[in-house]
Coordinates of C-alpha atoms in Angstrom, one line a residue:
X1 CA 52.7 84.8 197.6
X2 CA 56.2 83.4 197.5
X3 CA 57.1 80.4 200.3
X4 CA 59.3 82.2 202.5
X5 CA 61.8 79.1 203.9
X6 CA 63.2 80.0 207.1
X7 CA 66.7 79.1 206.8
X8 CA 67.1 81.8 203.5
X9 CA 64.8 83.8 205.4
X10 CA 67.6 84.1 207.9
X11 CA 70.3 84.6 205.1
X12 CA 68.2 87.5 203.9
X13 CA 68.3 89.5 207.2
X14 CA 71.7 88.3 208.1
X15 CA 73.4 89.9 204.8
X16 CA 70.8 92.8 204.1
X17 CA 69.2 91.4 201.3
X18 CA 65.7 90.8 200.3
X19 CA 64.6 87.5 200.4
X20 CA 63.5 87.1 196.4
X21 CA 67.3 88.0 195.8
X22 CA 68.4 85.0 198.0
X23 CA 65.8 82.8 197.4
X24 CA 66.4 83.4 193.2
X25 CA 70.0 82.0 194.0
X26 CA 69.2 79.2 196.0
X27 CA 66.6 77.6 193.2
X28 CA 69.1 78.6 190.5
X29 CA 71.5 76.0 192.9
X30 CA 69.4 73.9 192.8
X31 CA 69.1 74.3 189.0
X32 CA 72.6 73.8 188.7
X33 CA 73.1 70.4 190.9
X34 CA 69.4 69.2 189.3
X35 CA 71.6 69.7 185.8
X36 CA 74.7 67.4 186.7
X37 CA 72.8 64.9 187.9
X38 CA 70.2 65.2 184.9
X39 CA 73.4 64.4 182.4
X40 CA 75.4 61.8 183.8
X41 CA 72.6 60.1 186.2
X42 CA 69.7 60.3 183.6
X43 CA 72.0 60.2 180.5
X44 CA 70.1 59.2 177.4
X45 CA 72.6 56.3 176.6
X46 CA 70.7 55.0 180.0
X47 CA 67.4 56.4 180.1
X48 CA 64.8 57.1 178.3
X49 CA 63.4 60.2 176.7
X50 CA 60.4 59.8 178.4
X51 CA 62.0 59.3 182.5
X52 CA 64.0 62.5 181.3
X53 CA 61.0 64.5 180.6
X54 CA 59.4 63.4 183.5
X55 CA 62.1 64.5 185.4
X56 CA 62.2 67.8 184.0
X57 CA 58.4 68.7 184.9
X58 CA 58.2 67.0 188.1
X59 CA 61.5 68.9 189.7
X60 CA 60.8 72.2 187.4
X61 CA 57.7 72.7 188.6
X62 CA 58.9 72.3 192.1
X63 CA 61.5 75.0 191.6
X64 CA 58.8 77.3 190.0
X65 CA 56.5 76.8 193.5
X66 CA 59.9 77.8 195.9
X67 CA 60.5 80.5 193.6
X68 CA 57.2 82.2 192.3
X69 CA 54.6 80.2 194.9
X70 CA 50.9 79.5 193.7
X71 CA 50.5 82.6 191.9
X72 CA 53.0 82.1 189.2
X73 CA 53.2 78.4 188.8
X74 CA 49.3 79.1 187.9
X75 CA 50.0 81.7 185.5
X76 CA 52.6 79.9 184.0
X77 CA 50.7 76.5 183.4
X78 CA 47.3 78.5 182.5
X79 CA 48.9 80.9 179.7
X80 CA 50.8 77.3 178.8
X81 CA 47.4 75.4 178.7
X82 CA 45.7 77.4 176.0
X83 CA 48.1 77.5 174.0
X84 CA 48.4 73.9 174.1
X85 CA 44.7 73.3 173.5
X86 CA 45.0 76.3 170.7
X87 CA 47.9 73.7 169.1
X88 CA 46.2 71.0 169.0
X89 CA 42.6 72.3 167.7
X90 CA 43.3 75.1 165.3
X91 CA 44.5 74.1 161.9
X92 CA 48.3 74.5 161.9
X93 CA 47.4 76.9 158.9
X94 CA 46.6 80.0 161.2
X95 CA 47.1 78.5 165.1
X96 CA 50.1 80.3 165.4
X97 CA 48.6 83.6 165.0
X98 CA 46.1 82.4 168.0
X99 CA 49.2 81.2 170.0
X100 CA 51.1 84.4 169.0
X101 CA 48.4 86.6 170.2
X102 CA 47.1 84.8 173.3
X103 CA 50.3 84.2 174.9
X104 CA 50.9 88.0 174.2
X105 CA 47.7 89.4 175.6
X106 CA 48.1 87.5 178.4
X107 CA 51.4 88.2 179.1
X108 CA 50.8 91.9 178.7
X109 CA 47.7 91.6 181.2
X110 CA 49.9 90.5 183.6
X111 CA 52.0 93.6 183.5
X112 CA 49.5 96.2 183.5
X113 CA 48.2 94.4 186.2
X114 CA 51.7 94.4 187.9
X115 CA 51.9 98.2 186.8
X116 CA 48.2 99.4 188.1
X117 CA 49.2 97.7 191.5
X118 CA 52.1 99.9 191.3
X119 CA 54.1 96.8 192.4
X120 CA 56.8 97.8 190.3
X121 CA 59.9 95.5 188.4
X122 CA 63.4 93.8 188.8
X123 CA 61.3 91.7 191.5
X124 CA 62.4 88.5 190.3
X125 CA 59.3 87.4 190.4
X126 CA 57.1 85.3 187.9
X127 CA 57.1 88.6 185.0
X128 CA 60.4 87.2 183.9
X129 CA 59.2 83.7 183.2
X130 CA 56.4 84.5 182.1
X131 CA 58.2 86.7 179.6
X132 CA 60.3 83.4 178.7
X133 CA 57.0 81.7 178.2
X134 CA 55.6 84.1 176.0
X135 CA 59.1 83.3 173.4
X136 CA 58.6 79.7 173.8
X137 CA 55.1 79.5 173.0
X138 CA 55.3 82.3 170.1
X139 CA 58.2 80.3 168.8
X140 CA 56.4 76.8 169.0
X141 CA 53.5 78.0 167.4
X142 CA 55.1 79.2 164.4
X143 CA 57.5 75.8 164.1
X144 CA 53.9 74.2 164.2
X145 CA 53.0 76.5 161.3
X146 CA 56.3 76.3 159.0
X147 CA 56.6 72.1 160.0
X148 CA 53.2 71.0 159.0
X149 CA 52.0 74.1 155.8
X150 CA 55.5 74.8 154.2
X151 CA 58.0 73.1 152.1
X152 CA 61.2 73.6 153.5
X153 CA 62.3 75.6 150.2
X154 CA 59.8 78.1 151.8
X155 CA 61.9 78.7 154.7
X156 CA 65.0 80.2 155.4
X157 CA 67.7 78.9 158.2
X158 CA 66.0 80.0 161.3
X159 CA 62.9 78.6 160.2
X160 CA 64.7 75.4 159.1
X161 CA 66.3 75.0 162.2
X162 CA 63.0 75.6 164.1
X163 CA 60.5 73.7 162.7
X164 CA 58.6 70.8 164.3
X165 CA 56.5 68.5 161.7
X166 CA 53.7 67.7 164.5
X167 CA 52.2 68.8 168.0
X168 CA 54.6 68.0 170.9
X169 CA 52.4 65.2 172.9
X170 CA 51.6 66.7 176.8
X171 CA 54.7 65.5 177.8
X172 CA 57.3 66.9 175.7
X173 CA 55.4 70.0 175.8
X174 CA 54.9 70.9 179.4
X175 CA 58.6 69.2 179.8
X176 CA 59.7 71.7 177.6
X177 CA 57.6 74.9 179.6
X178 CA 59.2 73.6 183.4
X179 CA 62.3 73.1 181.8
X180 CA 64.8 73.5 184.7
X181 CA 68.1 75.0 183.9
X182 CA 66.4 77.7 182.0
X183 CA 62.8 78.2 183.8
X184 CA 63.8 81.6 186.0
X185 CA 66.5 83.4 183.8
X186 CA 66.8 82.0 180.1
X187 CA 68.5 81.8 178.0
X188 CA 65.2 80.4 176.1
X189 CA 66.3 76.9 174.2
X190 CA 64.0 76.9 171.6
X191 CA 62.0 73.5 171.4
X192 CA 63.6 71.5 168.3
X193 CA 66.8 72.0 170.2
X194 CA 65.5 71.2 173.6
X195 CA 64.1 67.8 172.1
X196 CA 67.8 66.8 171.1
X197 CA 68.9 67.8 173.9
X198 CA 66.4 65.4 175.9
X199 CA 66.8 62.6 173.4
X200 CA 70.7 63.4 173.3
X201 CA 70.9 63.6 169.9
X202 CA 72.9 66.6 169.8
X203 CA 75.5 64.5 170.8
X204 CA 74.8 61.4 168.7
X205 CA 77.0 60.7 166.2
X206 CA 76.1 57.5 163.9
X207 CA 80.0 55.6 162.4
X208 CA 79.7 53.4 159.6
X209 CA 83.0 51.2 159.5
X210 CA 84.6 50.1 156.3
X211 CA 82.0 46.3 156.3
X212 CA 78.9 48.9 156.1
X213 CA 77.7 47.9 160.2
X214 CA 76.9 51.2 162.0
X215 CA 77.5 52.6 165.7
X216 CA 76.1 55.0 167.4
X217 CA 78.5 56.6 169.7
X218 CA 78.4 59.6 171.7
X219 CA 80.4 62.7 171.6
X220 CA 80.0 64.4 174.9
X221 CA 82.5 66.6 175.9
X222 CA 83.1 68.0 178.9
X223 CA 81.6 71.6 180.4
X224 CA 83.5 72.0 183.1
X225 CA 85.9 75.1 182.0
X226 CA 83.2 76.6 181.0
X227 CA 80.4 76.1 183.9
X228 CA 83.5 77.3 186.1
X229 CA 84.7 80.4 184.4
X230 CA 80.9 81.3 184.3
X231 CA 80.6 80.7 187.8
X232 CA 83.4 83.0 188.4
X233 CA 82.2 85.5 186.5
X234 CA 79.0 85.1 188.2
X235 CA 80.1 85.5 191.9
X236 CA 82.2 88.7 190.6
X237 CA 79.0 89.8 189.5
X238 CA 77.2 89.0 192.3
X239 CA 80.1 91.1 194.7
X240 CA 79.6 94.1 192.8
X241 CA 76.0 94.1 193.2
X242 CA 76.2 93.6 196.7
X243 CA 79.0 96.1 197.3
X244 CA 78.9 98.6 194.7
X245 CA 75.1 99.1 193.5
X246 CA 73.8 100.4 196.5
X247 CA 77.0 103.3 196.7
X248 CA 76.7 104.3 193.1
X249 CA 72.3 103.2 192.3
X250 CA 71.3 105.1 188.6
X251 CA 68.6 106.5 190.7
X252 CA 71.4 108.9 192.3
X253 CA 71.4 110.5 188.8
X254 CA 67.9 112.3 189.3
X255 CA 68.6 113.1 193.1
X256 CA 67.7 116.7 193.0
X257 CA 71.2 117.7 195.1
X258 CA 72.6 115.9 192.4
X259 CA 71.1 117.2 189.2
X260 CA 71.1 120.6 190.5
X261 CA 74.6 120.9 191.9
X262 CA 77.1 118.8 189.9
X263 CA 78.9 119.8 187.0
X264 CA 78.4 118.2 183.9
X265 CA 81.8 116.0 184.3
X266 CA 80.5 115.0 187.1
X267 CA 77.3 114.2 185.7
X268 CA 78.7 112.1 182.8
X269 CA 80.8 110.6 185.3
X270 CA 78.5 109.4 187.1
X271 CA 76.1 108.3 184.8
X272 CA 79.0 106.0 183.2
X273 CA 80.0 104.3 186.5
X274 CA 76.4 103.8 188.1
X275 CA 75.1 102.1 184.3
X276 CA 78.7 100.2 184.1
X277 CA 78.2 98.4 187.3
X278 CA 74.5 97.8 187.5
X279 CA 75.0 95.4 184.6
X280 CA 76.2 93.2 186.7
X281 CA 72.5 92.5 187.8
X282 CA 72.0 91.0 184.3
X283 CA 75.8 89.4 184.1
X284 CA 75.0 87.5 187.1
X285 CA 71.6 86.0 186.0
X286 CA 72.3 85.5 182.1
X287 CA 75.7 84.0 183.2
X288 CA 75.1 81.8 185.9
X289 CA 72.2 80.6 183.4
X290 CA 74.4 79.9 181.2
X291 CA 76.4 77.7 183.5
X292 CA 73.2 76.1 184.3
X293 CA 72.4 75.1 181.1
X294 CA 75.9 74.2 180.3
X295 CA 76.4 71.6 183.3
X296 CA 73.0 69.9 181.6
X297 CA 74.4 69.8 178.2
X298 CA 72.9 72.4 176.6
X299 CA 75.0 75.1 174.5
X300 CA 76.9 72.6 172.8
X301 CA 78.3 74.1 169.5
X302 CA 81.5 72.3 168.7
X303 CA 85.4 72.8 168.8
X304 CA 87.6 76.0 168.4
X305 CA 91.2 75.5 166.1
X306 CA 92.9 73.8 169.3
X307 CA 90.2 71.4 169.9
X308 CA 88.7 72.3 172.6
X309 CA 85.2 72.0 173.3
X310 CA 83.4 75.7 172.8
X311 CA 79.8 76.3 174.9
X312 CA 78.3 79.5 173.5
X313 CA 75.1 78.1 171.3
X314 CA 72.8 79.2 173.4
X315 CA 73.5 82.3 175.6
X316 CA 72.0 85.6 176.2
X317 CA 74.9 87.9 176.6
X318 CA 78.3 87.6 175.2
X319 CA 80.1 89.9 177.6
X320 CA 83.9 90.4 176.5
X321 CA 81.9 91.2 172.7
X322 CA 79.2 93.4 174.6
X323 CA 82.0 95.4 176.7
X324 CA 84.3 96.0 173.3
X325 CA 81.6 97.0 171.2
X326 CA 82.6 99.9 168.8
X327 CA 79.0 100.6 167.8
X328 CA 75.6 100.1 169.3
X329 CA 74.4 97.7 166.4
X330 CA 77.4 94.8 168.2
X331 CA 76.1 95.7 171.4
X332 CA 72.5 94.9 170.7
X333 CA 73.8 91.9 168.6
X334 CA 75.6 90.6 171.9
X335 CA 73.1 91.3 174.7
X336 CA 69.9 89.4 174.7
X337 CA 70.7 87.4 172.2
X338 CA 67.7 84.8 172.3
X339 CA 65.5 87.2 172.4
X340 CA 66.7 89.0 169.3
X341 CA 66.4 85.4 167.4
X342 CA 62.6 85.4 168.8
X343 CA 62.0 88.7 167.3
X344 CA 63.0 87.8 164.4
X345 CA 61.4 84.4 163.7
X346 CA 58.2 85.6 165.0
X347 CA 58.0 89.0 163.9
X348 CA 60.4 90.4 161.4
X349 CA 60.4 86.9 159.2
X350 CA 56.6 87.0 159.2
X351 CA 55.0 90.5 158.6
X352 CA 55.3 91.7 154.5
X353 CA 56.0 95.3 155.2
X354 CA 57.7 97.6 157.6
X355 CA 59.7 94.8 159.1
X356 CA 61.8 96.7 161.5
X357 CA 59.0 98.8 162.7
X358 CA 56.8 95.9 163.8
X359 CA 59.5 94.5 165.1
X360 CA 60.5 97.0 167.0
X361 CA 56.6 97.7 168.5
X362 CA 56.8 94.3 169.6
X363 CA 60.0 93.8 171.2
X364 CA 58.9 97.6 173.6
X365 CA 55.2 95.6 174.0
X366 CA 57.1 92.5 175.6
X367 CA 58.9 94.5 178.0
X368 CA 56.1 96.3 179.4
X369 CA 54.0 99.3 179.4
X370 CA 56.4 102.2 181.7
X371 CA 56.5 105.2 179.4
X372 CA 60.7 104.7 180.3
X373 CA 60.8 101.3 178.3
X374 CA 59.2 103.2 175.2
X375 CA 61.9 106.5 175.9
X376 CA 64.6 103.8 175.8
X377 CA 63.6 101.9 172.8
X378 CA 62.6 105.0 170.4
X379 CA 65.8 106.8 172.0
X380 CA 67.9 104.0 170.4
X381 CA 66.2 104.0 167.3
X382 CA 67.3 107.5 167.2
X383 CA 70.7 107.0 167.8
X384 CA 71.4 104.5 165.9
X385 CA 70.3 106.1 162.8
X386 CA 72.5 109.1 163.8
X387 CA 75.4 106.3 164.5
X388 CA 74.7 105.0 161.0
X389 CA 75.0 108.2 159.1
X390 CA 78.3 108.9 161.0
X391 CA 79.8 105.6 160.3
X392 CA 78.8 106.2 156.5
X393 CA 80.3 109.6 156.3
X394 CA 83.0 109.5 158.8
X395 CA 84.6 106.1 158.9
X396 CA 86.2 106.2 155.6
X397 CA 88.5 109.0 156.5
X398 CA 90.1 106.7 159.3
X399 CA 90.9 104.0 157.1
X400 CA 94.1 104.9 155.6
X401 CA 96.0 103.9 158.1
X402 CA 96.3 101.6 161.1
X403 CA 96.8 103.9 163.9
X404 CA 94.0 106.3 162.0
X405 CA 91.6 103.1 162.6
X406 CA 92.8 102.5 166.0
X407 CA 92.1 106.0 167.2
X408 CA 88.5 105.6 165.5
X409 CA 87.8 102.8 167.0
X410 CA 88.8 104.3 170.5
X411 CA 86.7 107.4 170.2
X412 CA 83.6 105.1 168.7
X413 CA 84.1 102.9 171.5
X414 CA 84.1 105.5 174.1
X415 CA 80.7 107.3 172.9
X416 CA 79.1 104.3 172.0
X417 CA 79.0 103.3 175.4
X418 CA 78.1 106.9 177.0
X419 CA 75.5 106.7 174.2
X420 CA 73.9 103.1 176.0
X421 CA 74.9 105.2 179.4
X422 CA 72.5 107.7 178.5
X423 CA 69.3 106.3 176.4
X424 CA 69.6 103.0 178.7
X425 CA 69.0 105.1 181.9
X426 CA 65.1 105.6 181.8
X427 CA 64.6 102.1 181.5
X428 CA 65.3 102.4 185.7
X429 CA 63.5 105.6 185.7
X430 CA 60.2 103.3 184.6
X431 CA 57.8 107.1 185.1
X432 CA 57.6 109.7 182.5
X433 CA 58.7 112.9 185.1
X434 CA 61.4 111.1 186.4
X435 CA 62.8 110.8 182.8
X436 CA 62.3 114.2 181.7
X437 CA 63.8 115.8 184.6
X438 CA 67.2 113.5 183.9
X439 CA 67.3 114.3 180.6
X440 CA 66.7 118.3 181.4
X441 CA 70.0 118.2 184.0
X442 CA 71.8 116.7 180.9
X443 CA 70.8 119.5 178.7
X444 CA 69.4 116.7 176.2
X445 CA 72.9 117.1 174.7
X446 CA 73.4 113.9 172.9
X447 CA 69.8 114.3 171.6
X448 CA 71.1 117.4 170.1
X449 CA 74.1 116.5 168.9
X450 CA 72.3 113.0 167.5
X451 CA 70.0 115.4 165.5
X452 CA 73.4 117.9 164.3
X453 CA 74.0 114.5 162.8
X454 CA 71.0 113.0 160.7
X455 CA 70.0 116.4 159.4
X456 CA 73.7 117.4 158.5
X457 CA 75.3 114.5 157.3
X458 CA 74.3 112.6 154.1
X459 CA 72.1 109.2 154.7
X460 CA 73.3 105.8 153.6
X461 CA 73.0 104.3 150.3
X462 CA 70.0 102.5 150.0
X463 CA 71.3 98.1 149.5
X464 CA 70.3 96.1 146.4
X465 CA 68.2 93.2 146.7
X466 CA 71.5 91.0 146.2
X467 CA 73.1 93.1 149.1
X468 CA 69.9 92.1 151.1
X469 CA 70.0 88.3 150.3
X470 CA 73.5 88.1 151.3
X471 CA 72.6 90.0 154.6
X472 CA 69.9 87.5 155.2
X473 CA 71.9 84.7 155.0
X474 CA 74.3 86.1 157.7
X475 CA 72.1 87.0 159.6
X476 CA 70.2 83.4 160.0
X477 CA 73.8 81.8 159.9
X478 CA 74.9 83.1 162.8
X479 CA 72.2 83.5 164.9
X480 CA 72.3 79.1 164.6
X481 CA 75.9 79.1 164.7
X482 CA 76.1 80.7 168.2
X483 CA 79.1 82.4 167.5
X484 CA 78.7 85.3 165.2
X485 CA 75.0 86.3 166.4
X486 CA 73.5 89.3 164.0
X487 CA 70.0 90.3 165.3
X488 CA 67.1 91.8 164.0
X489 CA 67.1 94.3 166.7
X490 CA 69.7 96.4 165.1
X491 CA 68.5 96.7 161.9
X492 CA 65.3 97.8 163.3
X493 CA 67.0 100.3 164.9
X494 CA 68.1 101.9 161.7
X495 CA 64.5 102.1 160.2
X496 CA 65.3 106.2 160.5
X497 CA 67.8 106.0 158.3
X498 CA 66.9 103.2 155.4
X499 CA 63.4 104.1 155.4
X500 CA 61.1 102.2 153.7
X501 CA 61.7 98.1 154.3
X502 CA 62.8 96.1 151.0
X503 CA 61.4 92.7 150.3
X504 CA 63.6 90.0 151.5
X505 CA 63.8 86.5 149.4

């Protein structure tokens, strides 16, 4: 049971909204001011490691009780617990196979729990942590594993990047789990990054002058362009969910008057607007996160040509990237993004076979068990293999000139986003009948024409191992860069059209 605080309460009834909705925005406030005064108050220059993870646990776990009451700060510390007494028993040979699985099982009790009691999602209440938790304890566990088993010639950059040569001691670990800029809506920092971040040694630079003697100065730049424009963006967001979601809801595309009556114009119409502006239930909570995060000095990840400080290293949606996307492989690479570099350093790094399968499996298991999340996720893996298979055949025929390539990427643009429109929609639906029925008053006509395509047209060339290495590479490059993020969600989404999984390096 949420504490309902009276003055919010009030808020709630004045403006029409539920009180989770208001009460989410207050704590993520409070995130945000907590932030400023954690990095210039408590500055590591001035304080020590250890005052700043105290910090961290004693106001995030304050936070978690306003927002999630007694029931979900227990869940949260209890699926943290074992896994901490998992770390620090089992032999970092297998623990993280134990951590991996617990924190999974457990997780995924608390959603059939959730979906038996038929109490139903986008609550904002403690399924989305615990969802976070379940990354950050996967991800630990296997840090644990590569730091203290593997040489680092073992490893590629992820795992590099990730890995932690001993157990965190109680206080960096639950420090890390109540974290407070990103402990209700991500983006997860993983925990080799949130260590420098505590110990500010993301922003430690060590000068050696010209007689040899060394300083250590700091180069902390400021966030404030970019904790504003991502405020702005976040309050533009929140006005069209207030104003426009409940005129235009995605449940209005199964209303029978609807479905029955409308033409198909209409119909794709619809669907279009209603999908365009609820993302702006996800805008608002991945952005103003970011912000969050920002204002503590997280997200850090250097200086674009004019000099200027850049604040995208650790984000979950790149928006203007997302919203220009010609293909649904750049849309998945700029939506979710942490999550994509959890699935791949637990999952598609780890198993020796099948990589994109397993991966995929997992990614549908985290989100929950509605038969809408597995229609979604299968339904992309469908169309992206038909996507692949035109952009193989097609493609080349536009290339010849600039406008020719212009025009393609118009068109591409244009169904690539009907395409999200249209597989994305069931994920609201959650129920099996609900689904079906949309999908019947849309004549299943891009499953058709999706099917036209992988039967008709031929299917890519199959890469050589070289082809794969480079691939690799790019793909753990820019998922630490920040900037040029390439996840293994779309690769497992062409598993219909490459087939069998090669052996990576």
């Amino acid at each position: 049971m949420v504490l309902e605080i009276p003055f919010l309460k009030e808020i709630s009834v004045k403006f029409k909204l539920r009180y989770v909705e208001v009460n989410f925005i207050f704590c993520q406030l409070l995130a945000l001011a907590f932030s400023y005064f954690f990095r210039w108050v408590l500055h590591p220059r001035r304080t020590s490691a250890t005052t700043r993870h105290l910090a961290q646990i004693i106001v995030g776990t304050i936070v978690a009780f306003i927002a999630f009451g007694w029931s979900g700060l227990i869940h949260m510390l209890l699926d943290a617990s074992i896994c901490y007494l998992m770390m620090l028993t089992i032999s970092p040979t297998i623990v993280q196979r134990y951590v991996f699985v617990v924190s999974m099982v457990y997780m995924s009790g608390v959603h059939l729990y959730h979906q038996l009691q038929n109490f139903g999602v986008f609550n904002l209440d403690y399924i989305g942590p615990l969802m976070m938790l379940t990354m950050k304890l996967g991800s630990l566990g296997y840090s644990i594993h590569d730091g203290m088993t593997k040489d680092e010639e073992q490893l590629n950059d992820i795992q590099k990047k990730m890995l932690t040569k001993q157990v965190p001691s109680p206080i960096e670990f639950y420090s890390y789990i109540f974290c407070m800029s990103g402990i209700l809506a991500g983006p997860v920092c993983f925990f080799t990054e949130y260590i420098n971040f505590i110990e500010g040694s993301n922003f430690r630079k060590v000068i050696r002058d010209e007689k040899g003697e060394i300083t250590v100065i700091y180069d902390d730049p400021s966030s404030k362009w970019a904790v504003i424009s991502k405020l702005f963006i976040t309050v533009l967001s929140a006005l069209v969910l207030v104003i426009l979601v409940p005129k235009i809801p995605i449940w209005g595309n199964v209303d029978a008057v609807h479905m029955n009556d409308s033409s198909f114009l209409y119909k794709i119409g619809y669907l279009l607007l209603s999908i365009e502006i609820a993302k702006s239930k996800y805008f608002l909570g991945w952005v103003f996160a970011d912000a969050i995060n920002n204002a503590a000095g997280i997200g850090f990840s250097g200086y674009d040509k004019k000099g200027r400080p850049v604040w995208d290293g650790i984000s979950n949606v790149k928006i203007v990237e997302f919203e220009t996307a010609t293909s649904l492989k750049t849309l998945i690479e700029n939506w979710n993004i942490t999550g994509s570099i959890w699935l791949r350093h637990c999952c598609y790094d780890r198993v020796p076979f099948q990589k994109r399968l397993f991966t995929f499996i997992l990614s549908a298991l985290w989100h929950g068990f509605y038969p809408g999340y597995f229609i979604t996720f299968l339904s992309a893996a469908f169309f992206s293999a038909a996507g692949s298979k035109v952009r193989y055949s097609v493609r080349p025929y536009f290339l010849k000139s600039v406008r020719m390539k212009q025009f393609y990427d118009v068109i591409t643009w244009f169904f690539t986003h009907l395409t999200l429109a249209y597989f994305i929609a069931p994920f609201t639906f959650l129920r099996l009948q609900p689904t079906i029925d949309y999908f019947n008053s849309m004549y299943w006509f891009l499953h058709i024409a999706a099917l036209t395509v992988i039967v008709v047209l031929p299917t890519p060339k199959r890469r050589t191992k070289v082809t794969e290495e480079k691939l690799e590479k790019n793909h753990n490059t820019g998922a630490l860069n920040g900037s040029a993020h390439t996840h293994v969600a779309s690769d497992m989404m062409k598993l219909a059209v490459n087939g069998e999984d090669k052996k990576h390096r």
